PDB file of C-alpha atoms in Angstrom:
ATOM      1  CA  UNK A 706     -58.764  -1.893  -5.901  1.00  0.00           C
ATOM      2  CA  UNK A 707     -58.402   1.656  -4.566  1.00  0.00           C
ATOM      3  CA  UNK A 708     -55.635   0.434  -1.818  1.00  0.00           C
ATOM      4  CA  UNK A 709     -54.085  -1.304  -4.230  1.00  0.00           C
ATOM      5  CA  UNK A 710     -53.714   1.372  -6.735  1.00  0.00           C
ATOM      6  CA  UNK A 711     -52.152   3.425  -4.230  1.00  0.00           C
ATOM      7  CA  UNK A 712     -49.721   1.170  -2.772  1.00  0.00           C
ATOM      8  CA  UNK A 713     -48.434   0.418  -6.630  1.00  0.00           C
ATOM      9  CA  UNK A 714     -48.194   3.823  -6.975  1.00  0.00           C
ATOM     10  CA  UNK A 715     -46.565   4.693  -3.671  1.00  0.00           C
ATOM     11  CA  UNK A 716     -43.528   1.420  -4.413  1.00  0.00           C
ATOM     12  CA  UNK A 717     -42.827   2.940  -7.703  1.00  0.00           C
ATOM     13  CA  UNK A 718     -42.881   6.906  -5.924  1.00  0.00           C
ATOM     14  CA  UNK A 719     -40.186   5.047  -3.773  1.00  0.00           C
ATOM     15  CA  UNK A 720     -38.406   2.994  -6.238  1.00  0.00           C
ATOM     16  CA  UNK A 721     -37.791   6.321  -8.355  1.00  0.00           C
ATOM     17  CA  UNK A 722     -36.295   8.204  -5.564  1.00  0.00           C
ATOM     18  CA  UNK A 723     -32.931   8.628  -5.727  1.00  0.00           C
ATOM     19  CA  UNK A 724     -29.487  10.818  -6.190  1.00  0.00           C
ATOM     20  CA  UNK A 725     -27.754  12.658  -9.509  1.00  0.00           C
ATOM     21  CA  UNK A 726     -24.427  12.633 -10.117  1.00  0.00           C
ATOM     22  CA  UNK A 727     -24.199  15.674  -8.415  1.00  0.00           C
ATOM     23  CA  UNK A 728     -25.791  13.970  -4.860  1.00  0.00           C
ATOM     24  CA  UNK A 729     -28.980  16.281  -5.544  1.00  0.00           C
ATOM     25  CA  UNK A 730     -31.918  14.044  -4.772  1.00  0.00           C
ATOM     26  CA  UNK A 731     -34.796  13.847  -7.589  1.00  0.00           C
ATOM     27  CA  UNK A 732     -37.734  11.410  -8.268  1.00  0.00           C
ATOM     28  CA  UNK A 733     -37.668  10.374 -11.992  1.00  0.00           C
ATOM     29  CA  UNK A 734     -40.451   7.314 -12.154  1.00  0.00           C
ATOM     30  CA  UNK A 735     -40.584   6.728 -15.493  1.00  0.00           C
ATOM     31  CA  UNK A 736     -38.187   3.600 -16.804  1.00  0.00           C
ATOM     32  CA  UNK A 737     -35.419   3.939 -18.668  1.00  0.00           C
ATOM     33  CA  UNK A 738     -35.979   1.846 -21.340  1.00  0.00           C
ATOM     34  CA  UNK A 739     -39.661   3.839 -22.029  1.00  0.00           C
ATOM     35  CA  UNK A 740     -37.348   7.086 -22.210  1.00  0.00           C
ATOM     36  CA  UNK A 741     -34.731   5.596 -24.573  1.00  0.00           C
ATOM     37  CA  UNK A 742     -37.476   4.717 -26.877  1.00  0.00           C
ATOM     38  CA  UNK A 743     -38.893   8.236 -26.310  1.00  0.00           C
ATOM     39  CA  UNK A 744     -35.844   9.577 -27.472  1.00  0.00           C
ATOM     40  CA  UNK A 745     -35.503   7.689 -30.541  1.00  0.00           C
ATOM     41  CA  UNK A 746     -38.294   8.272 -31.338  1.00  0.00           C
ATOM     42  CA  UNK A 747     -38.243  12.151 -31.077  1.00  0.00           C
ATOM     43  CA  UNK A 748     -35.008  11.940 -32.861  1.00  0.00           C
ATOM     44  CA  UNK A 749     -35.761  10.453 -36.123  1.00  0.00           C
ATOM     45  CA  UNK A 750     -38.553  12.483 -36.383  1.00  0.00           C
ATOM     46  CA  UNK A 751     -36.236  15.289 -35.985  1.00  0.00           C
ATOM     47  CA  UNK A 752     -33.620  13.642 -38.612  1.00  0.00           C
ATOM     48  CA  UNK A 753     -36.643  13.066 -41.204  1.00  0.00           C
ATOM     49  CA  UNK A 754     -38.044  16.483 -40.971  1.00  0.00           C
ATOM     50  CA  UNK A 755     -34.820  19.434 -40.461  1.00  0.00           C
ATOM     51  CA  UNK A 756     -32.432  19.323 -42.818  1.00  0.00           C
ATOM     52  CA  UNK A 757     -28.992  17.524 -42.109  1.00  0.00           C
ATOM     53  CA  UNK A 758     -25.629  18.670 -42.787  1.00  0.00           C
ATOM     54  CA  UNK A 759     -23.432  16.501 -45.180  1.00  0.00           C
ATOM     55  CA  UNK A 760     -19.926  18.145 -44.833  1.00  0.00           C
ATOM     56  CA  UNK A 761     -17.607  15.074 -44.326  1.00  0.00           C
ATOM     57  CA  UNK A 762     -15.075  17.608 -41.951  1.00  0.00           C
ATOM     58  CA  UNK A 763     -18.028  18.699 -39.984  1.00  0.00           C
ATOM     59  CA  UNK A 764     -19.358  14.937 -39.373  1.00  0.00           C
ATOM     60  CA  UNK A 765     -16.020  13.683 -38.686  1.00  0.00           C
ATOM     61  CA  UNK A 766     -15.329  16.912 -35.854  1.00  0.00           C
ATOM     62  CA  UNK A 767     -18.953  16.003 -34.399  1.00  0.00           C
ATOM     63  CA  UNK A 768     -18.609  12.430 -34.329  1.00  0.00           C
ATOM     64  CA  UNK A 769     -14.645  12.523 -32.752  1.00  0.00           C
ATOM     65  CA  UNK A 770     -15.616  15.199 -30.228  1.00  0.00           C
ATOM     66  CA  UNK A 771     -18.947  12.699 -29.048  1.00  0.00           C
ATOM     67  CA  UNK A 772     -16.755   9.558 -29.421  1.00  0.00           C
ATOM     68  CA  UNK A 773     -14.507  10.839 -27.091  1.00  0.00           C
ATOM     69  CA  UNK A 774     -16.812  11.748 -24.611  1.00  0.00           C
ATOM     70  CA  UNK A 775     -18.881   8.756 -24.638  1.00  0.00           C
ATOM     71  CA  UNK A 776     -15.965   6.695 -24.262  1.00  0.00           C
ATOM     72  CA  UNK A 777     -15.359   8.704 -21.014  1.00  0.00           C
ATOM     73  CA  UNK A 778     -18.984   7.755 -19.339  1.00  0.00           C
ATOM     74  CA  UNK A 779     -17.846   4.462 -18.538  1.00  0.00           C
ATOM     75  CA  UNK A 780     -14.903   5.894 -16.459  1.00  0.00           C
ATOM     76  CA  UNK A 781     -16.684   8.684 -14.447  1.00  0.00           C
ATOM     77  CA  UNK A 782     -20.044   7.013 -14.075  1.00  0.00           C
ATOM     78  CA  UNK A 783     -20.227   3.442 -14.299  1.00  0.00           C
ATOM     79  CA  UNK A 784     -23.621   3.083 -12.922  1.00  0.00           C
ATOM     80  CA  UNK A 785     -25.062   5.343 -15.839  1.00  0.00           C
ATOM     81  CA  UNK A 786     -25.964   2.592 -17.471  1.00  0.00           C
ATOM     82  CA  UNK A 787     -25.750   4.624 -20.863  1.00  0.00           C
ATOM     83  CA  UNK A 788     -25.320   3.061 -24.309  1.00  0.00           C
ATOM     84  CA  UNK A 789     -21.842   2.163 -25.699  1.00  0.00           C
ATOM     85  CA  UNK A 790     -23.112   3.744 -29.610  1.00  0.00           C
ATOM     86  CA  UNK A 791     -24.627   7.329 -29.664  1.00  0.00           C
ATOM     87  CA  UNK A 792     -25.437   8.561 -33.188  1.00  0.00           C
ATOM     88  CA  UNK A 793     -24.884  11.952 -33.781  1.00  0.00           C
ATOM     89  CA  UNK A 794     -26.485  14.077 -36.104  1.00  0.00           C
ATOM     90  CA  UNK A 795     -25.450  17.679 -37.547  1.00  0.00           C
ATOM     91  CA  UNK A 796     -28.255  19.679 -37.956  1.00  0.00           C
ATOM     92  CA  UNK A 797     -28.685  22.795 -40.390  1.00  0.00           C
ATOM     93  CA  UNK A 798     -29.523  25.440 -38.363  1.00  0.00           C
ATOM     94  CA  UNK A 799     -27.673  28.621 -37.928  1.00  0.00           C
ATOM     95  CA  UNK A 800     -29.053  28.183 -33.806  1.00  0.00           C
ATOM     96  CA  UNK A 801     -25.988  27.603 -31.630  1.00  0.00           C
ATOM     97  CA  UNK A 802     -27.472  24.779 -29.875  1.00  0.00           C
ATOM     98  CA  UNK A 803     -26.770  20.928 -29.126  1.00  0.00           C
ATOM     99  CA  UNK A 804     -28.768  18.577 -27.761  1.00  0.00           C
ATOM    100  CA  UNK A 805     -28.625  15.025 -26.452  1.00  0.00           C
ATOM    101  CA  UNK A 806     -31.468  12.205 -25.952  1.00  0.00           C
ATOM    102  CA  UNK A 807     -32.016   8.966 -23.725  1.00  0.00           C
ATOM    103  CA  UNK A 808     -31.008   5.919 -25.949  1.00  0.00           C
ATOM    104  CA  UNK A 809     -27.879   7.432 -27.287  1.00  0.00           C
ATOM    105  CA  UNK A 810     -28.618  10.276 -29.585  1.00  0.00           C
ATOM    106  CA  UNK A 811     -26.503  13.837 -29.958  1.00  0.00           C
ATOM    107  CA  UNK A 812     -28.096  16.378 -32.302  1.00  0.00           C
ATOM    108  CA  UNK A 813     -25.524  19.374 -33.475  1.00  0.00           C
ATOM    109  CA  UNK A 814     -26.363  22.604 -35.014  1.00  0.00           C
ATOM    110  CA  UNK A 815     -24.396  23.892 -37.270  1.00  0.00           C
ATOM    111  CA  UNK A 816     -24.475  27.257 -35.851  1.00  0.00           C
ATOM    112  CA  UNK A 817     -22.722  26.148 -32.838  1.00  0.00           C
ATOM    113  CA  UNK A 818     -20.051  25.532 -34.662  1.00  0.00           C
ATOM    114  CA  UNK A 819     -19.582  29.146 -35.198  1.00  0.00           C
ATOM    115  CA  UNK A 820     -19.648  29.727 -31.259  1.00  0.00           C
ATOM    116  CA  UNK A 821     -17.644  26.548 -30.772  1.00  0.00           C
ATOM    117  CA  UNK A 822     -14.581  27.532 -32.340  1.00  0.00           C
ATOM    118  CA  UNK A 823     -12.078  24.461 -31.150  1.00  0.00           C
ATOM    119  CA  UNK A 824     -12.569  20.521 -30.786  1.00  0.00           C
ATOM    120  CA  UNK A 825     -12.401  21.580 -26.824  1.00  0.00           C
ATOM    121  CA  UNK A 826     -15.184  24.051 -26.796  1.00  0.00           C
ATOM    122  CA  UNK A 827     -17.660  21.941 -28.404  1.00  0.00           C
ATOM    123  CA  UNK A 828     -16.918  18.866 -26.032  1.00  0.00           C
ATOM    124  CA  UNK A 829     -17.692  21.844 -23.172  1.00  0.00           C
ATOM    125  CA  UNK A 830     -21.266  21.894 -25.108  1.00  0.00           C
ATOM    126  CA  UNK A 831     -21.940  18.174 -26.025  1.00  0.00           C
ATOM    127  CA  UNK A 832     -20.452  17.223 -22.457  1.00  0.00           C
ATOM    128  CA  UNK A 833     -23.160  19.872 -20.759  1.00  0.00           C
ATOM    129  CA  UNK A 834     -26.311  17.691 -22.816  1.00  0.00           C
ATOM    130  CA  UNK A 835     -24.772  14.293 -21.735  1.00  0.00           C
ATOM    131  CA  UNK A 836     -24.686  15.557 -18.597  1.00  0.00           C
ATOM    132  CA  UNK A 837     -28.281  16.039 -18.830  1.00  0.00           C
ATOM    133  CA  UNK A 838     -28.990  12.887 -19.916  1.00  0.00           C
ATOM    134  CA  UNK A 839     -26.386  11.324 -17.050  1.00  0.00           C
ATOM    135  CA  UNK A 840     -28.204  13.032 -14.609  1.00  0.00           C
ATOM    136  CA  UNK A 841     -32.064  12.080 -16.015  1.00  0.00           C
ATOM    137  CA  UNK A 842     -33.280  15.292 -15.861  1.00  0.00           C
ATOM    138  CA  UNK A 843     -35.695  14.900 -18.796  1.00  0.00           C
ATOM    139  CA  UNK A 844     -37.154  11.603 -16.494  1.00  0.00           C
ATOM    140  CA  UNK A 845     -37.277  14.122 -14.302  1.00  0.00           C
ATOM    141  CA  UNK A 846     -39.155  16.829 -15.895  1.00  0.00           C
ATOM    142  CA  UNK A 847     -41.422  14.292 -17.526  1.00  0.00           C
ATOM    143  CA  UNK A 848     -42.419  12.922 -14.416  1.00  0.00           C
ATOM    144  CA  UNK A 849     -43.282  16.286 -12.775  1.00  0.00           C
ATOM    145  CA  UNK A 850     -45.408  17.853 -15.480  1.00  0.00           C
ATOM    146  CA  UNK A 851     -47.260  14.148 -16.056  1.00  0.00           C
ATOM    147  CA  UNK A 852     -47.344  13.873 -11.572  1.00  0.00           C
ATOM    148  CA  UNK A 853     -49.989  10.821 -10.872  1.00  0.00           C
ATOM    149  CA  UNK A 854     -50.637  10.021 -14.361  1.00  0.00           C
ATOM    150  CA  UNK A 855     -47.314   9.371 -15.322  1.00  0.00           C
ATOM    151  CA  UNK A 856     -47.360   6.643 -12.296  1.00  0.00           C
ATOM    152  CA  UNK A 857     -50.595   5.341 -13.559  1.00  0.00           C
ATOM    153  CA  UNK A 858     -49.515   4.871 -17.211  1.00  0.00           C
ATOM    154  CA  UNK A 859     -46.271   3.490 -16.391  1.00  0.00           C
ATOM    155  CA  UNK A 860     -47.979   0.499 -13.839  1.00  0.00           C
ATOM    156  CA  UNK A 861     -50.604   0.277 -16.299  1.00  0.00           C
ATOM    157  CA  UNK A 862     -53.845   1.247 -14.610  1.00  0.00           C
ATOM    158  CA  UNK A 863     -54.177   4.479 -16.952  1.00  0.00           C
ATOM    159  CA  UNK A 864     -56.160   4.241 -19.993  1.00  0.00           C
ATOM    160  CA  UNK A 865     -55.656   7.236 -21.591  1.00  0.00           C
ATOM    161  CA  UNK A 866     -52.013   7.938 -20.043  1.00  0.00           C
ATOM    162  CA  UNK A 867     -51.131   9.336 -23.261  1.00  0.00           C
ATOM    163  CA  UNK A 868     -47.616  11.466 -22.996  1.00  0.00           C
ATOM    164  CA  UNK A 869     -48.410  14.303 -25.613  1.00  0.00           C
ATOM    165  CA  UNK A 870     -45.873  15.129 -27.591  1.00  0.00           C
ATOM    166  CA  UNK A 871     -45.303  18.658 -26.453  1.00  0.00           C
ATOM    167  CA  UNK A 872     -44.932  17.556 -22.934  1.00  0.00           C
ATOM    168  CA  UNK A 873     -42.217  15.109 -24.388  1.00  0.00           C
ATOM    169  CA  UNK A 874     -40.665  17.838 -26.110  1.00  0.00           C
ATOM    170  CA  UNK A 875     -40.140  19.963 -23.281  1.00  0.00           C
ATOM    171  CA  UNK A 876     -39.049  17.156 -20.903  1.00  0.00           C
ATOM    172  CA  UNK A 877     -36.411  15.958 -22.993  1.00  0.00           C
ATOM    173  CA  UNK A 878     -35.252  20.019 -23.247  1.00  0.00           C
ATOM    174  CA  UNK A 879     -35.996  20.115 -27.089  1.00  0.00           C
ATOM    175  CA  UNK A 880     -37.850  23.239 -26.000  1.00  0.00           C
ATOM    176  CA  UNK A 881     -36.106  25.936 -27.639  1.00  0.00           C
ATOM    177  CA  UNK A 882     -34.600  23.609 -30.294  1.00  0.00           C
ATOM    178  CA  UNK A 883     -38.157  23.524 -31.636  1.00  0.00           C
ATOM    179  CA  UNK A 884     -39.381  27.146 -30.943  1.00  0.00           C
ATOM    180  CA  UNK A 885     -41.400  25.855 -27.566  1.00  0.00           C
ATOM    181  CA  UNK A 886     -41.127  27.775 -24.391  1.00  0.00           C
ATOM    182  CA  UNK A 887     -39.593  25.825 -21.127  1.00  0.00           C
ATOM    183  CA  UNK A 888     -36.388  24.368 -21.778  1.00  0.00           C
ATOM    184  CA  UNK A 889     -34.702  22.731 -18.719  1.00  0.00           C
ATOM    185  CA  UNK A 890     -34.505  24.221 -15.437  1.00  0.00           C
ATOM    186  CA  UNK A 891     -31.659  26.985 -14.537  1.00  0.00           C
ATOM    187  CA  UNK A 892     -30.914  24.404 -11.239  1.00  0.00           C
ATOM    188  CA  UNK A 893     -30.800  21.567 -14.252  1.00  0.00           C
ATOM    189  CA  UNK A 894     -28.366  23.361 -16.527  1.00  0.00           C
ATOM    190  CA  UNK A 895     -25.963  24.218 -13.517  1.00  0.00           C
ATOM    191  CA  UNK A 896     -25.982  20.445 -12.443  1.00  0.00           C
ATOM    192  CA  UNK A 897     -25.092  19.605 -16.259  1.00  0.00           C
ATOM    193  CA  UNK A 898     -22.290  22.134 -16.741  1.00  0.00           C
ATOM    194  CA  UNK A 899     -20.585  20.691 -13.516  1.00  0.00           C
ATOM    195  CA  UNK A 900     -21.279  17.375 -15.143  1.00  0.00           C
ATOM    196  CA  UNK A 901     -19.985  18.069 -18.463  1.00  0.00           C
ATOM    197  CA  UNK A 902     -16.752  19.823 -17.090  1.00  0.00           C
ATOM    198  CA  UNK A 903     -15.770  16.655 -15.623  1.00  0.00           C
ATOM    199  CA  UNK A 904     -16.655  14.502 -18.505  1.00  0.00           C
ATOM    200  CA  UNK A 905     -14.953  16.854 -20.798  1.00  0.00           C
ATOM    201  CA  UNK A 906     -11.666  16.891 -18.533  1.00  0.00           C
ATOM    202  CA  UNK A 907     -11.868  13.432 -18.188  1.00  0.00           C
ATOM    203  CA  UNK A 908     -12.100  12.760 -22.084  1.00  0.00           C
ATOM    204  CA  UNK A 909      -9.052  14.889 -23.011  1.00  0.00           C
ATOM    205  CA  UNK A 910     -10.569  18.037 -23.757  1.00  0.00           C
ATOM    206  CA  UNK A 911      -9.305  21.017 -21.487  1.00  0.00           C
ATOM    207  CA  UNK A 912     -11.644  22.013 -18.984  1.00  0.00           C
ATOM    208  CA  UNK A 913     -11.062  25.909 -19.342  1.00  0.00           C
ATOM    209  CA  UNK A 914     -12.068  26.110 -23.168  1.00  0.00           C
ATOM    210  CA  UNK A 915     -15.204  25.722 -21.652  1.00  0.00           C
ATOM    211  CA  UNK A 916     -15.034  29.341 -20.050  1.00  0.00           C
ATOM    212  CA  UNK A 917     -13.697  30.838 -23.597  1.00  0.00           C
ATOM    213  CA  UNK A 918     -17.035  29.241 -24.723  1.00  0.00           C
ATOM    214  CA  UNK A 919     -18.816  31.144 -22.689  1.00  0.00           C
ATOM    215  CA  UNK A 920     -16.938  34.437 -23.226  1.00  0.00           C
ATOM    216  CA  UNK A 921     -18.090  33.320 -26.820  1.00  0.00           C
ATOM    217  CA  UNK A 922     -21.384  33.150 -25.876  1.00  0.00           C
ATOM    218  CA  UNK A 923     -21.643  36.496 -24.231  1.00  0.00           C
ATOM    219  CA  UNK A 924     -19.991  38.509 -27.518  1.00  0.00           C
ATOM    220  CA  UNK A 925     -22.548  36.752 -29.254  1.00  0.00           C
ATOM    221  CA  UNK A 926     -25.755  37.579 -27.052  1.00  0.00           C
ATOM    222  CA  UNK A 927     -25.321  41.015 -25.768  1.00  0.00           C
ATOM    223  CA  UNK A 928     -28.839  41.909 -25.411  1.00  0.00           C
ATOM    224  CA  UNK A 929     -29.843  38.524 -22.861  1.00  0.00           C
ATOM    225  CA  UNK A 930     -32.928  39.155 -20.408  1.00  0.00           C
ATOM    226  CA  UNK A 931     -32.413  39.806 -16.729  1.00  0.00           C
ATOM    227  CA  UNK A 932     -30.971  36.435 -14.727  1.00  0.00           C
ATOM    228  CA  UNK A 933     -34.000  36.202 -12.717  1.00  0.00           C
ATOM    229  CA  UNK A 934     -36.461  36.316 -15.799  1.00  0.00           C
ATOM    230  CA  UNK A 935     -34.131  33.456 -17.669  1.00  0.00           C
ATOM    231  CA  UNK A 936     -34.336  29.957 -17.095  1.00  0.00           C
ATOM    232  CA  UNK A 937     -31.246  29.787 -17.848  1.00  0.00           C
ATOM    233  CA  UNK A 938     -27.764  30.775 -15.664  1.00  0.00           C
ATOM    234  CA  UNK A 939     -26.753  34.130 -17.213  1.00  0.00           C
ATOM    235  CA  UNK A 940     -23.371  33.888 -19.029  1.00  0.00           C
ATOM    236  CA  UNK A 941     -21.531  35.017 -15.914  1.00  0.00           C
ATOM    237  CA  UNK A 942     -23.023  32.635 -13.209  1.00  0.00           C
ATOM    238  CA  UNK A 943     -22.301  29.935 -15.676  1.00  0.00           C
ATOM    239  CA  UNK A 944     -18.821  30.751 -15.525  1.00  0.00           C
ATOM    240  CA  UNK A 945     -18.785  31.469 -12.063  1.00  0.00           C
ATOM    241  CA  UNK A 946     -19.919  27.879 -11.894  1.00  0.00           C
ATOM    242  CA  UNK A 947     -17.612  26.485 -14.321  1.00  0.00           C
ATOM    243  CA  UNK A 948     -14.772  28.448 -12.622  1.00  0.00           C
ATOM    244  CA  UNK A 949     -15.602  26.835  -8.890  1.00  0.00           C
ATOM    245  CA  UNK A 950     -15.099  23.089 -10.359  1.00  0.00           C
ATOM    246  CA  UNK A 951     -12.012  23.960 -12.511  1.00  0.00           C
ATOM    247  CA  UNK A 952      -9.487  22.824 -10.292  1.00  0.00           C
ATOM    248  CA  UNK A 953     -10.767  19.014  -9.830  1.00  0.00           C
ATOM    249  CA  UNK A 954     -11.527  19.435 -13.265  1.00  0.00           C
ATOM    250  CA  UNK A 955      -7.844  20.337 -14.267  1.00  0.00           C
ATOM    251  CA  UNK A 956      -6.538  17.659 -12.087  1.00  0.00           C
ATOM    252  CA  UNK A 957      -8.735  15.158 -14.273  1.00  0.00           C
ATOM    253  CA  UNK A 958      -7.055  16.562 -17.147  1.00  0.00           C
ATOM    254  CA  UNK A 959      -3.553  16.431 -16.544  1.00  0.00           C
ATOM    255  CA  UNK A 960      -4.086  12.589 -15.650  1.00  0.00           C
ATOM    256  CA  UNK A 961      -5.592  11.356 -19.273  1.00  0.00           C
ATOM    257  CA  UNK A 962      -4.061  11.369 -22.116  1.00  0.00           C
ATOM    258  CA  UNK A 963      -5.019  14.648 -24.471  1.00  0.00           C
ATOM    259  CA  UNK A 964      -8.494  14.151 -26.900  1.00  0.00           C
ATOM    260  CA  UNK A 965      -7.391  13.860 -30.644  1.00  0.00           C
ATOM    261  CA  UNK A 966      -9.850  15.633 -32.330  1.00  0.00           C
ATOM    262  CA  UNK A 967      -8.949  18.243 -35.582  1.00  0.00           C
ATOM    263  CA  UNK A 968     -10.612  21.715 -35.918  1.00  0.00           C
ATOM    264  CA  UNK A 969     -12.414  22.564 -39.342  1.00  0.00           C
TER     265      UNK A 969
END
């Protein structure tokens, strides 16, 4: 039973090897269809308990900026496999913070929207957290804080390989959406702004809004902790990192034709 146990465990260690967008290699064992349902999940619990913003111009900028980017995965990543339909949700919080799920769900706050001052900027944001999702870095996380057990409960041979909802949280980088510590990795975040600047580009919205973003950003957090203490890029890596994929981005850009999306 033993030898058995570890030879299921070692095909699906194998079987979840594999490449991000980006060529980085990762192992991400848990299914898709397991973290789709996670993410549902986690989002209408989020929808049913944080209060939801009814302002028909601030749906309609949400919805045209995500519509346009979703209808971009197809093009740039065919072998995504991501859903045709993401519902997107504007949340009421002044945080400026976005969010996006496996299964097809963007969350908003409505205090990005103060950050995200044109249709472009916030496609740099929601582009970023698809890129996240793209690149399966919650499967990712997930499956290095669970390690063995999440191998276990996935074949089955677990019977309490129970995912606790904490550990979900912070896999699917709802950390600091929710007030808990540990949201994605800084190597993570780089991989999905390099992912959403192509996505972005490729869905109409100019790539180099999403440097004015950041410029944004940094007027707006003045006092943020040393780089090395972060787990996130400081402001000026991230555009340092933006600003070394600009020009394929740009040449995306001039090819497609321009995202029609109105400002507030």
């Amino acid at each position: 039973m033993v030898r058995w146990l570890v030879v299921g465990a070692l095909a699906l260690l194998l079987s979840g090897c594999d490449e991000t967008p980006t060529g980085r290699n990762r192992i991400a064992w848990i299914p898709q269809a397991m973290m789709a349902d996670m993410g549902n999940e986690t989002f209408e619990q989020m929808r049913h308990t944080m209060p939801v913003v009814t302002d028909p111009a601030i749906k309609r900028l949400a919805e045209c900026v995500s519509v346009e980017l979703v209808g971009a995965l197809g093009e740039s990543w065919p072998e995504a496999d991501m859903p045709n339909h993401w519902d997107v949700v504007v949340f009421d919080n002044p945080m400026p913070n976005a969010f996006a799920l496996p299964g097809g769900r963007i969350g908003i706050n409505s205090g990005l929207l103060q950050v995200a001052q044109t249709p472009d900027q916030l496609a740099a944001v929601i582009g970023h957290e698809i890129g996240h999702v793209i690149a399966r870095h919650g499967n990712e996380r997930l499956t290095q804080q669970l390690g063995i057990q999440a191998v276990l409960m996935v074949i089955g041979l677990a019977s309490d390989g129970e995912v606790s909802s904490d550990a979900l949280i912070r896999a699917l980088g709802l950390g600091s959406q929710l007030g808990i510590t540990l949201p994605f990795s800084r190597a993570h975040e780089v991989e999905a702004d390099r992912i959403g600047l192509q996505l972005m580009a490729r869905a109409g919205f100019n790539p180099k809004h999403s440097i004015e973003l950041w410029h944004n950003m940094m007027e707006l957090d003045d006092q943020q902790p040393f780089e090395l203490l972060s787990t996130h890029p400081h402001h000026e890596s991230r555009i340092a990192v933006l600003e070394e994929s600009m020009s394929q981005a740009s040449e995306v850009f001039s090819s497609v034709p321009r995202a029609a999306c109105s400002p507030l």
